[in-house]
Structures are given as C-alpha cells and as structure tokens.
Coordinates of C-alpha atoms in Angstrom, one line a residue:
M1 CA -29.0 17.5 7.5
V2 CA -27.6 18.6 4.2
C3 CA -24.1 20.1 4.0
G4 CA -22.7 22.2 1.2
G5 CA -19.6 23.9 -0.1
F6 CA -16.5 23.6 2.0
T7 CA -18.3 21.7 4.9
C8 CA -18.9 18.6 2.8
S9 CA -15.4 18.7 1.3
K10 CA -13.9 19.1 4.7
H11 CA -15.9 16.2 6.2
A12 CA -15.2 13.9 3.3
L13 CA -11.4 14.7 3.3
S14 CA -11.2 14.3 7.1
A15 CA -13.0 10.9 7.0
L16 CA -10.8 9.6 4.2
N17 CA -7.6 10.7 5.8
I18 CA -8.6 9.2 9.1
L19 CA -9.1 5.9 7.2
Y20 CA -5.6 6.3 5.7
V21 CA -4.1 7.0 9.1
M22 CA -5.7 3.8 10.4
V23 CA -4.4 1.8 7.4
S24 CA -0.9 3.2 7.8
L25 CA -0.8 2.3 11.5
L26 CA -2.1 -1.2 10.7
V27 CA 0.7 -1.7 8.1
I28 CA 3.4 -0.5 10.6
G29 CA 1.8 -2.6 13.4
V30 CA 1.7 -5.8 11.2
A31 CA 5.4 -5.3 10.2
A32 CA 6.5 -4.8 13.9
W33 CA 4.3 -7.7 15.0
G34 CA 5.7 -10.1 12.4
K35 CA 9.3 -9.1 13.3
W36 CA 8.7 -9.3 17.1
F37 CA 7.2 -12.8 16.9
G38 CA 9.8 -14.0 14.4
L39 CA 7.3 -14.6 11.6
V40 CA 9.4 -12.4 9.2
S41 CA 13.2 -12.3 9.5
S42 CA 13.9 -10.2 6.4
F43 CA 14.8 -6.6 7.3
Q44 CA 14.0 -5.6 3.7
V45 CA 10.4 -6.7 4.0
V46 CA 9.9 -5.2 7.4
G47 CA 11.7 -2.0 6.5
G48 CA 9.7 -1.7 3.3
M49 CA 6.4 -2.1 5.1
I50 CA 7.3 0.4 7.8
G51 CA 8.5 2.8 5.2
V52 CA 5.2 2.5 3.2
G53 CA 3.2 2.8 6.4
S54 CA 5.1 5.9 7.5
F55 CA 4.8 7.6 4.1
L56 CA 1.0 7.0 4.1
F57 CA 0.8 8.3 7.7
V58 CA 2.6 11.5 6.8
V59 CA 0.5 12.1 3.7
A60 CA -2.7 11.4 5.5
L61 CA -1.7 13.7 8.3
V62 CA -1.0 16.5 5.9
G63 CA -4.4 16.0 4.2
L64 CA -6.2 15.9 7.6
I65 CA -4.5 19.0 8.9
G66 CA -5.1 20.8 5.6
A67 CA -8.8 20.0 5.7
V68 CA -9.4 20.8 9.3
K69 CA -7.3 24.0 9.4
H70 CA -8.5 25.1 5.9
H71 CA -4.9 25.4 4.9
Q72 CA -4.6 26.1 1.2
V73 CA -0.9 25.3 0.8
L74 CA -1.2 22.0 2.6
L75 CA -4.2 21.0 0.5
F76 CA -2.4 21.8 -2.7
F77 CA 0.7 19.9 -1.6
Y78 CA -1.5 17.0 -0.5
M79 CA -3.3 17.0 -3.9
I80 CA 0.1 16.8 -5.8
V81 CA 1.4 14.0 -3.7
L82 CA -2.0 12.1 -4.0
F83 CA -1.8 12.4 -7.8
L84 CA 1.7 10.9 -7.9
V85 CA 0.6 8.1 -5.5
F86 CA -2.4 7.5 -7.8
V87 CA -0.2 7.1 -10.9
V88 CA 2.1 4.6 -9.1
Q89 CA -0.7 2.8 -7.4
I90 CA -2.9 2.3 -10.5
S91 CA 0.1 1.2 -12.5
V92 CA 1.1 -1.5 -9.9
S93 CA -2.6 -2.6 -9.5
C94 CA -3.0 -3.1 -13.2
A95 CA 0.3 -4.9 -13.4
C96 CA -0.8 -7.3 -10.6
L97 CA -4.1 -8.0 -12.4
A98 CA -2.5 -8.4 -15.8
I99 CA 0.5 -10.6 -15.0
N100 CA 0.4 -14.1 -16.5
E101 CA 1.6 -17.4 -15.1
D102 CA 5.1 -17.3 -16.8
Q103 CA 5.8 -13.8 -15.7
Q104 CA 4.6 -14.7 -12.2
G105 CA 7.0 -17.6 -12.1
Q106 CA 10.0 -15.5 -13.2
L107 CA 9.2 -12.8 -10.7
L108 CA 8.9 -15.3 -7.9
E109 CA 12.3 -16.9 -8.8
V110 CA 14.0 -13.4 -8.9
G111 CA 12.5 -12.6 -5.5
W112 CA 13.5 -16.0 -4.1
N113 CA 17.2 -15.6 -5.2
N114 CA 17.4 -12.1 -3.7
S115 CA 17.0 -12.9 -0.1
E116 CA 18.2 -15.9 1.9
S117 CA 16.4 -14.9 5.0
M118 CA 13.1 -14.8 3.0
Q119 CA 13.9 -18.3 1.7
R120 CA 14.2 -19.6 5.3
D121 CA 10.9 -17.9 6.2
V122 CA 9.0 -19.4 3.3
E123 CA 10.5 -22.9 3.8
K124 CA 9.6 -22.8 7.5
T125 CA 6.1 -21.5 6.9
L126 CA 5.1 -23.6 3.9
D127 CA 7.1 -26.7 5.0
C128 CA 9.0 -27.0 1.7
C129 CA 12.7 -26.9 0.5
G130 CA 14.2 -25.2 -2.4
F131 CA 12.5 -23.3 -5.1
S132 CA 12.0 -25.5 -8.2
S133 CA 13.8 -28.6 -6.9
V134 CA 14.7 -30.1 -3.5
D135 CA 18.4 -30.2 -2.5
Y136 CA 18.9 -31.9 0.9
N137 CA 22.6 -31.0 0.9
R138 CA 21.8 -27.4 1.7
T139 CA 20.4 -26.2 5.0
C140 CA 16.6 -26.3 5.2
D141 CA 14.5 -25.2 8.2
A142 CA 11.4 -27.0 7.2
A143 CA 10.1 -29.8 9.4
C144 CA 9.8 -32.1 6.4
S145 CA 13.5 -32.1 5.8
R146 CA 14.0 -34.4 8.8
D147 CA 12.1 -37.1 7.0
L148 CA 13.4 -36.2 3.6
L149 CA 9.8 -35.8 2.3
C150 CA 9.9 -32.2 1.2
S151 CA 8.4 -30.8 -2.0
P152 CA 9.7 -27.7 -3.9
C153 CA 8.4 -24.3 -2.6
K154 CA 7.5 -23.0 -6.1
T155 CA 4.4 -25.2 -6.3
K156 CA 3.1 -24.1 -2.9
I157 CA 3.9 -20.4 -3.5
E158 CA 2.1 -20.4 -6.8
E159 CA -1.0 -21.8 -5.1
H160 CA -1.3 -18.5 -3.1
A161 CA 0.5 -16.0 -5.4
E162 CA -2.4 -15.6 -7.8
E163 CA -4.9 -15.0 -5.1
V164 CA -2.6 -12.5 -3.4
L165 CA -2.0 -10.6 -6.7
R166 CA -5.7 -10.4 -7.4
F167 CA -6.4 -9.2 -3.9
V168 CA -3.6 -6.6 -4.0
G169 CA -4.7 -5.4 -7.5
G170 CA -8.3 -5.1 -6.4
V171 CA -7.5 -3.2 -3.2
G172 CA -5.0 -1.0 -5.1
L173 CA -7.7 -0.1 -7.7
F174 CA -10.2 0.6 -4.9
F175 CA -7.9 3.1 -3.2
S176 CA -6.9 4.6 -6.5
F177 CA -10.5 5.5 -7.3
T178 CA -11.0 6.9 -3.8
E179 CA -7.9 9.2 -4.5
V180 CA -9.6 10.2 -7.8
G181 CA -12.6 11.2 -5.8
V182 CA -10.5 13.2 -3.3
T183 CA -8.9 15.4 -6.0
P184 CA -12.0 17.4 -6.9
G185 CA -12.6 17.8 -3.1
C186 CA -9.1 19.3 -2.8
F187 CA -9.7 21.6 -5.7
S188 CA -13.0 22.8 -4.3
S189 CA -11.6 23.2 -0.8
S190 CA -8.6 25.1 -2.0
Y191 CA -10.8 27.3 -4.1
L192 CA -13.2 28.0 -1.3
V193 CA -10.4 28.7 1.1
S194 CA -8.8 31.2 -1.3
S195 CA -12.2 32.8 -2.0
K196 CA -12.8 33.3 1.8
S197 CA -9.4 34.9 2.2
D198 CA -9.9 37.1 -0.8
P199 CA -13.5 38.2 -1.1
I200 CA -12.8 40.9 -3.8
R201 CA -11.3 38.2 -6.1
H202 CA -14.3 36.0 -5.4
T203 CA -16.6 38.9 -6.4
I204 CA -14.7 39.6 -9.6
I205 CA -14.8 35.9 -10.6
A206 CA -18.5 35.7 -9.9
I207 CA -19.2 38.8 -12.1

C-alpha cells in the first residue's frame, strides 16, 4: 500500500518520535537504576542524564502530538528545536570523533578533578587508585588498596575512553542525520496542514 502527502509525513514523524520517547525513557531509567543500585553516586551525572532524557521526552512528545493532531504551530516549534538540537549534536559528535590522545587525557584529568564522588565510583569499578599516580595516604575504595597493589586509573580509563568516544560520536551522527531527514517532513506537514486550513491560498499558490 502506497501512501502520499501528509499521510507519509505523519507516519514517519510519529514513528521517529515514538523512537525518541523510548530512548528518553531508557536514559531516565538507566540513570535511576544506576543511582538506586549505588552504581553511580554523583548527583551531577544522574541529574544530567535525567535532564537530557526529560528534554528529549518533551521534544518527542511535542513532535508526536503535532504529527498526530496536524498541529501547525507545534510542528513549527518542533522543527526549530530539532534544528538547534541538530547543531549541538553534530558539533559534539564531530568533537568526539576528532579528539586526539593528548586532548583526551586533558579532558579526563579535568573531569577527574571536578568530582570526588565520581573518583570513588571509578576507583571502585575499575579497581584502581588515583588518576596518574597511586597515593596510598588518601582514602581509596578499590579492593586492590588493601594489598597495596593498585595501578593508576588513567591507564584503565584510557583503555575504554576511545571506544566510548567513537561510539558516542557515531550514535550522535546517526541521530543527527535522522533529524535532517525529519526537517523536510515537518516543512511538508506544516505546508499541507496550512493548505488544508486555507484552500483559497492553496489554489492561488497552485495557479
């Protein structure tokens, strides 16, 4: 069965926004799960994830309602927000893919020094102490500290950081291109809705 005009745009926008709703709920759920089971003790990390998930949920809900209800104002607002998200997202994705090893090390050290709770989480998870050197005079929650056999966390973090950056950059680019594909759909949907509501204007444009 072939669809055309507003029907295809409506179905495509609805499907994509349902996907975004599921992703947003997953992000919020992962943050809550990590906090509940004590995997993440940093309120900044949990709050950031919940904030991003909530923002994505609201934007997706606006797009879904606009597509289903044929609401021109919501579709226009959704398109503007989606464009701004696209600019930020593709910038971050390109930065993740283009970052070199020295820049990566500097960013990791800055992030390490900004949060003591995150330091404890990393030390406990990766079984290491300190960032670039081990200092047994400070408190360390890693199991290896009991036997004084710990290694610095920088080496272990860098083993996973590059893979994470490539993954985040790739996923970000994928969603950026889906947003590029949604924009023409929003344009066409908004135009078709306005044409339906104003048939005289549609006739004049056609002539």
